[in-house]
Coordinates of C-alpha atoms in Angstrom, one line a residue:
Chain A
X1 CA -47.4 -13.6 -31.1
X2 CA -47.8 -11.1 -28.3
X3 CA -44.9 -9.1 -27.2
X4 CA -44.5 -10.8 -24.0
X5 CA -43.8 -14.2 -25.5
X6 CA -41.4 -13.0 -28.1
X7 CA -39.3 -11.5 -25.1
X8 CA -39.8 -14.7 -23.0
X9 CA -38.5 -16.8 -25.9
X10 CA -35.5 -14.5 -26.2
X11 CA -34.7 -14.8 -22.6
X12 CA -35.3 -18.6 -22.8
X13 CA -32.6 -19.0 -25.4
X14 CA -30.2 -16.7 -23.2
X15 CA -30.8 -18.9 -20.3
X16 CA -30.4 -22.0 -22.2
X17 CA -27.1 -20.9 -23.5
X18 CA -23.8 -21.7 -21.7
X19 CA -23.7 -17.9 -20.7
X20 CA -26.0 -18.5 -17.7
X21 CA -26.0 -21.1 -14.7
X22 CA -28.3 -22.2 -12.0
X23 CA -28.8 -19.5 -9.4
X24 CA -27.7 -16.6 -11.6
X25 CA -29.5 -13.3 -10.8
X26 CA -31.7 -12.0 -13.6
X27 CA -31.7 -8.2 -14.1
X28 CA -34.4 -6.3 -12.2
X29 CA -37.8 -5.4 -13.6
X30 CA -36.8 -1.9 -14.1
X31 CA -33.6 -2.9 -16.1
X32 CA -35.7 -5.4 -18.2
X33 CA -38.1 -2.7 -18.8
X34 CA -35.5 -0.4 -20.2
X35 CA -33.7 -3.1 -22.3
X36 CA -36.7 -4.5 -23.9
X37 CA -38.3 -1.0 -24.1
X38 CA -41.8 -2.1 -22.7
X39 CA -44.0 -1.6 -19.6
X40 CA -44.0 -3.2 -16.2
X41 CA -47.1 -5.4 -16.9
X42 CA -45.3 -6.9 -20.0
X43 CA -42.2 -7.8 -17.9
X44 CA -44.5 -9.3 -15.1
X45 CA -46.1 -11.4 -17.8
X46 CA -42.6 -12.6 -19.2
X47 CA -41.4 -13.5 -15.7
X48 CA -44.6 -15.3 -14.7
X49 CA -44.5 -17.2 -18.0
X50 CA -40.7 -18.1 -17.4
X51 CA -41.6 -19.2 -13.8
X52 CA -44.3 -21.3 -14.9
X53 CA -42.0 -23.1 -17.7
X54 CA -39.3 -23.7 -15.1
X55 CA -36.8 -21.3 -16.5
X56 CA -36.6 -19.1 -13.3
X57 CA -37.5 -19.2 -9.7
X58 CA -38.4 -16.1 -7.5
X59 CA -37.1 -15.3 -4.2
X60 CA -39.4 -12.9 -2.4
X61 CA -37.6 -9.8 -1.6
X62 CA -34.4 -10.6 -3.4
X63 CA -35.5 -11.0 -7.2
X64 CA -35.4 -13.7 -10.0
X65 CA -32.8 -16.5 -10.5
X66 CA -32.1 -18.7 -13.3
X67 CA -33.2 -22.4 -13.1
X68 CA -31.3 -24.7 -15.4
X69 CA -32.2 -28.0 -16.8
X70 CA -29.4 -29.8 -15.3
X71 CA -29.2 -33.0 -17.4
X72 CA -29.3 -33.5 -21.0
X73 CA -31.0 -36.3 -23.0
X74 CA -34.3 -36.3 -20.9
X75 CA -37.9 -35.8 -22.5
X76 CA -39.6 -33.2 -20.5
X77 CA -43.1 -34.8 -20.1
X78 CA -44.7 -31.3 -19.5
X79 CA -43.5 -29.9 -23.0
X80 CA -46.6 -31.0 -25.0
X81 CA -45.4 -30.0 -28.5
X82 CA -43.8 -33.3 -29.0
X83 CA -40.2 -34.1 -28.5
X84 CA -39.0 -31.3 -31.0
X85 CA -38.2 -28.7 -28.4
X86 CA -37.0 -30.8 -25.4
X87 CA -34.4 -33.1 -27.6
X88 CA -33.0 -30.1 -29.5
X89 CA -29.8 -31.0 -30.9
X90 CA -30.9 -34.5 -31.6
X91 CA -31.7 -36.0 -34.8
X92 CA -35.4 -37.1 -34.6
X93 CA -37.4 -39.1 -36.8
X94 CA -41.1 -40.4 -37.1
X95 CA -41.9 -43.2 -39.4
X96 CA -45.5 -43.6 -40.2
X97 CA -46.7 -47.2 -39.7
X98 CA -50.5 -46.6 -40.2
X99 CA -52.9 -43.8 -40.8
X100 CA -56.7 -44.3 -41.2
X101 CA -60.2 -43.1 -40.0
X102 CA -61.8 -45.5 -37.7
X103 CA -64.7 -45.4 -35.2
X104 CA -63.6 -45.4 -31.4
X105 CA -63.6 -48.2 -29.2
X106 CA -65.1 -47.7 -25.8
X107 CA -61.5 -46.8 -24.4
X108 CA -61.0 -44.1 -27.1
X109 CA -64.7 -42.9 -26.6
X110 CA -64.2 -42.6 -22.8
X111 CA -60.8 -40.7 -23.1
X112 CA -61.8 -38.3 -25.9
X113 CA -65.5 -37.9 -24.3
X114 CA -67.1 -38.8 -27.9
X115 CA -69.9 -41.1 -29.0
X116 CA -69.4 -44.3 -31.0
X117 CA -70.7 -42.5 -34.1
X118 CA -68.0 -40.0 -34.2
X119 CA -64.8 -40.5 -36.4
X120 CA -61.3 -40.4 -35.1
X121 CA -57.9 -40.5 -37.1
X122 CA -55.9 -43.4 -36.0
X123 CA -52.1 -42.7 -36.2
X124 CA -49.4 -45.2 -35.6
X125 CA -45.7 -44.0 -35.7
X126 CA -42.3 -45.3 -34.7
X127 CA -40.1 -42.6 -33.3
X128 CA -36.4 -42.5 -33.5
X129 CA -33.5 -40.5 -32.1
X130 CA -30.1 -40.5 -34.0
X131 CA -31.4 -43.2 -35.9
X132 CA -32.3 -45.5 -32.8
X133 CA -36.0 -46.4 -32.2
X134 CA -37.2 -45.2 -28.9
X135 CA -41.0 -45.2 -28.9
X136 CA -44.1 -46.7 -30.6
X137 CA -46.9 -44.3 -30.7
X138 CA -50.7 -44.9 -31.2
X139 CA -52.8 -41.7 -31.4
X140 CA -56.4 -40.8 -31.8
X141 CA -57.6 -37.4 -33.1
X142 CA -61.3 -36.2 -33.0
X143 CA -61.9 -35.8 -36.6
X144 CA -64.4 -32.9 -35.9
X145 CA -61.3 -31.0 -34.5
X146 CA -58.6 -32.3 -36.7
X147 CA -60.3 -32.7 -40.3
X148 CA -57.2 -33.8 -42.1
X149 CA -53.9 -35.6 -41.6
X150 CA -51.4 -37.1 -44.1
X151 CA -48.1 -38.8 -44.2
X152 CA -46.2 -35.5 -44.5
X153 CA -47.8 -34.1 -41.5
X154 CA -47.5 -37.3 -39.4
X155 CA -43.9 -37.8 -40.2
X156 CA -42.9 -34.1 -39.8
X157 CA -44.8 -32.6 -36.5
X158 CA -48.6 -33.2 -35.9
X159 CA -48.5 -30.6 -33.0
X160 CA -47.0 -27.8 -35.3
X161 CA -49.6 -28.6 -37.9
X162 CA -52.3 -28.5 -35.4
X163 CA -51.3 -25.1 -33.7
X164 CA -49.7 -23.2 -36.7
X165 CA -52.0 -24.3 -39.6
X166 CA -55.3 -25.3 -37.8
X167 CA -54.7 -22.6 -35.2
X168 CA -56.0 -24.8 -32.5
X169 CA -55.9 -23.3 -28.9
X170 CA -54.2 -26.0 -26.7
X171 CA -55.2 -25.9 -23.1
X172 CA -54.0 -28.6 -20.6
X173 CA -53.0 -32.2 -20.6
X174 CA -53.4 -35.3 -18.4
X175 CA -50.4 -37.8 -18.6
X176 CA -50.7 -41.4 -17.1
X177 CA -47.6 -43.3 -16.9
X178 CA -47.1 -47.0 -15.9
X179 CA -44.4 -49.3 -16.3
X180 CA -44.8 -52.9 -17.7
X181 CA -43.5 -55.7 -20.1
X182 CA -43.4 -55.6 -23.8
X183 CA -45.6 -57.8 -25.7
X184 CA -44.1 -59.6 -29.0
X185 CA -45.5 -57.0 -31.5
X186 CA -44.2 -53.8 -29.6
X187 CA -40.9 -55.8 -28.8
X188 CA -40.3 -56.3 -32.4
X189 CA -40.9 -52.7 -33.4
X190 CA -38.5 -51.7 -30.8
X191 CA -35.9 -54.3 -31.4
X192 CA -36.1 -55.6 -28.0
X193 CA -37.2 -58.9 -26.4
X194 CA -40.7 -59.8 -25.5
X195 CA -41.0 -59.2 -21.7
X196 CA -38.3 -56.5 -21.6
X197 CA -39.4 -53.4 -19.5
X198 CA -41.1 -50.4 -21.0
X199 CA -42.7 -46.9 -20.0
X200 CA -46.3 -46.7 -21.0
X201 CA -47.4 -43.2 -21.3
X202 CA -51.2 -42.3 -22.0
X203 CA -51.8 -38.7 -22.6
X204 CA -54.9 -36.7 -23.1
X205 CA -54.7 -33.4 -24.7
X206 CA -57.3 -30.8 -24.3
X207 CA -58.2 -27.6 -26.1
X208 CA -58.5 -24.3 -24.3
X209 CA -62.3 -24.8 -23.9
X210 CA -61.7 -28.0 -22.2
X211 CA -62.4 -30.4 -24.9
X212 CA -60.0 -33.4 -25.5
X213 CA -58.9 -33.8 -29.1
X214 CA -55.9 -36.2 -28.8
X215 CA -55.5 -39.6 -26.9
X216 CA -52.2 -40.8 -27.4
X217 CA -50.5 -44.2 -26.0
X218 CA -46.7 -44.4 -26.3
X219 CA -44.5 -47.3 -25.5
X220 CA -40.9 -46.3 -24.8
X221 CA -37.7 -48.1 -25.3
X222 CA -36.4 -48.5 -21.8
X223 CA -32.6 -48.1 -22.7
X224 CA -33.3 -45.1 -24.8
X225 CA -35.7 -43.0 -22.9
X226 CA -35.4 -41.0 -19.6
X227 CA -38.1 -38.6 -18.5
X228 CA -37.7 -35.1 -17.0
X229 CA -40.6 -33.7 -14.9
X230 CA -40.2 -30.2 -13.6
X231 CA -42.3 -28.9 -10.6
X232 CA -42.9 -25.4 -10.0
X233 CA -43.7 -24.4 -6.6
X234 CA -46.1 -27.1 -6.3
X235 CA -45.9 -27.5 -2.6
X236 CA -47.9 -24.4 -2.2
X237 CA -50.8 -25.9 -0.3
Chain B
X1 CA -52.1 -19.6 6.6
X2 CA -53.1 -16.6 4.1
X3 CA -56.9 -16.4 3.6
X4 CA -56.6 -17.2 -0.2
X5 CA -55.1 -20.6 0.7
X6 CA -57.8 -21.5 3.2
X7 CA -60.4 -20.7 0.6
X8 CA -58.5 -22.7 -2.0
X9 CA -58.4 -25.7 0.1
X10 CA -62.2 -25.4 0.8
X11 CA -62.9 -25.1 -2.9
X12 CA -60.5 -28.1 -3.7
X13 CA -62.5 -30.4 -1.3
X14 CA -65.7 -29.1 -3.1
X15 CA -64.1 -30.0 -6.6
X16 CA -63.0 -33.4 -5.3
X17 CA -66.4 -34.3 -4.0
X18 CA -69.0 -35.9 -6.2
X19 CA -71.0 -32.9 -6.3
X20 CA -68.9 -31.5 -9.1
X21 CA -67.8 -33.0 -12.6
X22 CA -65.4 -32.1 -15.3
X23 CA -66.5 -28.9 -17.1
X24 CA -68.9 -27.7 -14.4
X25 CA -68.7 -23.8 -14.4
X26 CA -67.5 -22.1 -11.4
X27 CA -69.4 -19.3 -9.7
X28 CA -68.2 -16.0 -11.1
X29 CA -65.7 -13.8 -9.4
X30 CA -68.3 -11.3 -7.9
X31 CA -70.3 -14.3 -6.6
X32 CA -67.3 -15.7 -5.0
X33 CA -66.4 -12.4 -3.5
X34 CA -69.6 -12.3 -1.9
X35 CA -69.9 -15.8 -0.8
X36 CA -66.4 -15.8 0.9
X37 CA -66.8 -12.2 2.0
X38 CA -63.3 -11.2 0.6
X39 CA -61.8 -8.7 -2.1
X40 CA -61.4 -9.2 -5.8
X41 CA -57.6 -9.6 -5.3
X42 CA -57.9 -12.7 -2.9
X43 CA -60.4 -14.5 -5.4
X44 CA -57.9 -13.7 -8.3
X45 CA -55.2 -15.4 -6.1
X46 CA -57.4 -18.5 -5.3
X47 CA -58.3 -19.0 -8.7
X48 CA -54.8 -18.7 -10.0
X49 CA -53.9 -21.1 -7.4
X50 CA -56.6 -23.6 -8.3
X51 CA -55.4 -23.4 -11.9
X52 CA -51.8 -23.9 -11.2
X53 CA -52.9 -27.1 -9.2
X54 CA -54.8 -28.4 -12.0
X55 CA -58.2 -28.0 -10.3
X56 CA -60.0 -25.6 -12.6
X57 CA -59.2 -24.3 -16.3
X58 CA -60.0 -20.7 -17.4
X59 CA -61.8 -20.2 -20.7
X60 CA -61.1 -16.4 -21.6
X61 CA -64.4 -14.5 -22.1
X62 CA -66.7 -17.4 -20.5
X63 CA -65.4 -18.2 -16.9
X64 CA -63.6 -21.0 -14.9
X65 CA -64.4 -24.7 -15.2
X66 CA -63.9 -27.7 -13.0
X67 CA -61.0 -30.0 -13.9
X68 CA -61.2 -33.6 -12.4
X69 CA -58.6 -35.9 -11.7
X70 CA -60.2 -38.8 -13.9
X71 CA -58.6 -41.9 -12.7
X72 CA -58.0 -43.2 -9.1
X73 CA -55.0 -45.0 -7.6
X74 CA -52.4 -42.9 -9.4
X75 CA -49.6 -41.2 -7.8
X76 CA -49.4 -37.4 -8.8
X77 CA -45.6 -36.9 -9.3
X78 CA -46.2 -33.2 -9.1
X79 CA -47.6 -33.3 -5.4
X80 CA -44.5 -33.2 -3.5
X81 CA -45.7 -33.7 -0.1
X82 CA -45.2 -37.4 -0.5
X83 CA -48.0 -39.7 -1.3
X84 CA -50.2 -38.5 1.6
X85 CA -52.4 -36.2 -0.4
X86 CA -52.6 -38.0 -3.7
X87 CA -53.4 -41.5 -2.3
X88 CA -56.0 -40.2 0.0
X89 CA -58.5 -43.1 1.0
X90 CA -55.6 -45.7 0.8
X91 CA -53.7 -47.2 3.9
X92 CA -50.2 -46.2 3.4
X93 CA -47.2 -47.5 5.3
X94 CA -43.5 -46.6 5.7
X95 CA -41.1 -48.9 7.2
X96 CA -37.6 -47.6 8.0
X97 CA -34.8 -50.0 6.8
X98 CA -31.9 -47.6 7.6
X99 CA -31.1 -44.0 9.2
X100 CA -27.7 -42.6 9.4
X101 CA -25.5 -39.6 9.3
X102 CA -22.9 -40.0 6.5
X103 CA -20.7 -38.2 4.2
X104 CA -21.9 -37.7 0.5
X105 CA -20.6 -39.6 -2.4
X106 CA -20.0 -37.6 -5.5
X107 CA -23.4 -38.3 -6.7
X108 CA -25.0 -37.0 -3.8
X109 CA -22.7 -34.0 -3.7
X110 CA -23.6 -33.1 -7.2
X111 CA -27.4 -33.3 -6.8
X112 CA -27.5 -31.3 -3.4
X113 CA -24.7 -29.1 -4.6
X114 CA -22.6 -29.7 -1.3
X115 CA -19.1 -30.6 -0.4
X116 CA -17.4 -33.7 0.6
X117 CA -17.3 -32.4 4.2
X118 CA -20.9 -31.7 4.9
X119 CA -23.1 -34.3 6.7
X120 CA -26.3 -35.7 5.2
X121 CA -28.9 -38.0 6.6
X122 CA -29.3 -41.1 4.7
X123 CA -32.8 -42.6 5.0
X124 CA -33.8 -46.1 3.5
X125 CA -37.7 -46.8 3.5
X126 CA -40.0 -49.4 2.1
X127 CA -43.4 -47.9 1.3
X128 CA -46.5 -50.0 1.1
X129 CA -50.3 -49.3 0.3
X130 CA -52.9 -51.4 1.6
X131 CA -50.2 -53.6 3.2
X132 CA -48.6 -54.4 -0.3
X133 CA -45.0 -53.2 -1.0
X134 CA -44.8 -50.5 -3.7
X135 CA -41.5 -48.7 -3.5
X136 CA -38.2 -48.6 -2.1
X137 CA -36.8 -45.2 -1.3
X138 CA -33.3 -43.9 -0.6
X139 CA -33.2 -40.1 0.4
X140 CA -30.3 -37.8 1.2
X141 CA -31.1 -34.8 3.3
X142 CA -28.7 -32.0 3.7
X143 CA -28.0 -31.9 7.6
X144 CA -27.4 -28.3 7.8
X145 CA -31.1 -27.8 6.7
X146 CA -32.6 -31.0 8.3
X147 CA -30.7 -31.0 11.7
X148 CA -32.6 -34.0 13.1
X149 CA -34.6 -37.1 12.0
X150 CA -35.7 -40.0 13.9
X151 CA -37.7 -43.3 13.4
X152 CA -41.0 -41.7 14.2
X153 CA -40.6 -38.9 11.8
X154 CA -39.3 -41.2 9.1
X155 CA -42.4 -43.7 9.3
X156 CA -44.7 -40.8 9.6
X157 CA -44.2 -38.1 7.0
X158 CA -40.9 -36.6 6.7
X159 CA -42.4 -33.7 4.5
X160 CA -45.0 -32.8 7.1
X161 CA -42.2 -32.5 9.7
X162 CA -40.0 -30.3 7.3
X163 CA -42.8 -28.0 6.3
X164 CA -44.9 -27.8 9.6
X165 CA -42.2 -28.2 12.3
X166 CA -39.0 -26.9 10.8
X167 CA -41.0 -24.4 8.8
X168 CA -38.8 -24.9 5.8
X169 CA -40.1 -22.8 2.8
X170 CA -40.3 -25.4 -0.2
X171 CA -39.6 -24.1 -3.8
X172 CA -39.5 -26.3 -6.8
X173 CA -38.5 -29.7 -7.7
X174 CA -36.8 -31.6 -10.6
X175 CA -37.8 -35.1 -11.3
X176 CA -35.9 -37.7 -13.6
X177 CA -37.6 -40.9 -14.4
X178 CA -36.0 -44.0 -16.1
X179 CA -37.3 -47.5 -16.6
X180 CA -35.1 -50.4 -16.0
X181 CA -34.7 -54.0 -14.5
X182 CA -34.4 -54.7 -10.8
X183 CA -31.3 -56.1 -9.4
X184 CA -31.4 -58.8 -6.8
X185 CA -31.5 -56.7 -3.7
X186 CA -34.2 -54.4 -4.8
X187 CA -36.4 -57.2 -6.2
X188 CA -36.2 -59.2 -2.9
X189 CA -37.4 -56.0 -1.1
X190 CA -40.3 -55.7 -3.4
X191 CA -41.3 -59.3 -3.7
X192 CA -40.3 -59.4 -7.3
X193 CA -37.8 -61.4 -9.5
X194 CA -34.5 -60.1 -10.5
X195 CA -34.6 -58.6 -14.0
X196 CA -38.4 -57.6 -13.4
X197 CA -39.3 -54.0 -14.6
X198 CA -39.2 -50.9 -12.3
X199 CA -39.8 -47.1 -12.6
X200 CA -36.8 -45.4 -11.1
X201 CA -37.7 -41.9 -10.0
X202 CA -34.8 -39.4 -9.0
X203 CA -36.0 -36.2 -7.3
X204 CA -34.2 -33.0 -6.0
X205 CA -36.3 -30.8 -4.0
X206 CA -35.2 -27.0 -3.5
X207 CA -36.2 -24.5 -0.8
X208 CA -37.7 -21.4 -1.9
X209 CA -34.3 -19.6 -2.1
X210 CA -33.1 -22.3 -4.6
X211 CA -30.9 -24.4 -2.4
X212 CA -31.3 -28.2 -2.8
X213 CA -32.2 -30.1 0.5
X214 CA -33.5 -33.5 -0.4
X215 CA -32.2 -35.9 -3.1
X216 CA -34.4 -38.8 -3.4
X217 CA -34.3 -42.2 -5.5
X218 CA -37.2 -44.3 -5.5
X219 CA -37.7 -47.7 -7.2
X220 CA -41.4 -48.5 -8.0
X221 CA -43.0 -51.9 -8.2
X222 CA -44.3 -52.0 -11.7
X223 CA -47.5 -53.6 -10.9
X224 CA -48.5 -51.5 -7.9
X225 CA -47.8 -48.1 -9.3
X226 CA -49.0 -45.9 -11.8
X227 CA -48.3 -42.1 -12.2
X228 CA -50.2 -39.1 -13.1
X229 CA -48.8 -35.9 -14.4
X230 CA -50.9 -33.0 -14.9
X231 CA -50.0 -30.4 -17.3
X232 CA -51.4 -26.9 -17.1
X233 CA -51.4 -24.9 -20.1
X234 CA -47.8 -26.0 -20.9
X235 CA -48.1 -25.2 -24.5
X236 CA -48.1 -21.6 -24.1
X237 CA -44.9 -21.0 -25.9

């Protein structure tokens, strides 16, 4: 891992700790250079990354300040490595309901930009938090890119496996969110009633080269889930 | 407006047009420098902004590529300037239901980081798209920062007024999204039934200096609304 990421992780842990609060001023670039014993470019890379990840904000002419995640128990939609990092401290579970290799239907073909002949892994999982069911997930992985999945991987963390073992280089993500009513099958899986509200999140994950590799559809339990979406300097234009 | 923003806007219009599709390669930095008659730093600023706004993606060593918004009619949560830009081409309406100066309750105090003595503008609006009601919005603006609002501003675009007339410098935004059931008052406003599903979005908008100035609570019509959330290179860590 490059030096700037190691330093950024260290600073994120510090910011997440109780020592720092919203609006606290960070040490100056010079001080950070001295403290971490690195050059100015590395510190600039660290600060750019921290700002993009929503951990700090820059005020032109006066420095960098801490930005705190102000509410707990929310899923950060923009943290794509699953729920593992956002819901730290909570006991999370994944029960595999189905895993098989299939041919894509037209919806999956369109979202993964593949032909009807290509194989995809279909994964159906029931996610839980502190033993309470909170989401039903149906995901489709392009088999050309993800050649192998098994129950152990699926119940642990698919994303960790893809990034750390398969060394995939993730790029960007599109999320589509709607609200609707649960049908009977999904209501039963979530211990809810048919017609109860649900958040329906569709996500398409792309590799660094722009190729989609994962199309995922998740239905969330409306009482167990809340989302956090952090905008960084989005009003620039 | 700085030169790089003017060029970025021009390129965004081009990307949004039918001429370009997902994965199309952009001209090289040198070609863009020549075409727009500006220096390398300006083009780098343009490309950084386009990438952060989700209009392009970079592939190290091979260039910049077009990223298209693949579905229409979705609200982009991260475009904070209201719905005006995301839902271009749709006829949008805002009906003012209430506008008054009040003292904040504890919820508003906590989210806007103000004391019980400070004044806030309370605005209640019914938003519509193509004549169909799609959201009830209740917003609280710190009066110290937003000294004046009237019906014309509230039914036009509050954000445009704040940015262009008051020259506020927007910073970042926190969004909190939950799913729930509508109570009678809100169901009637949206022409739905009590107990129908709704997306409940709370947003806190901050100035560039980190000060919150707008706390907004919006209930969306579940059949009329869908959200788009674009992640850019969020898996970096």
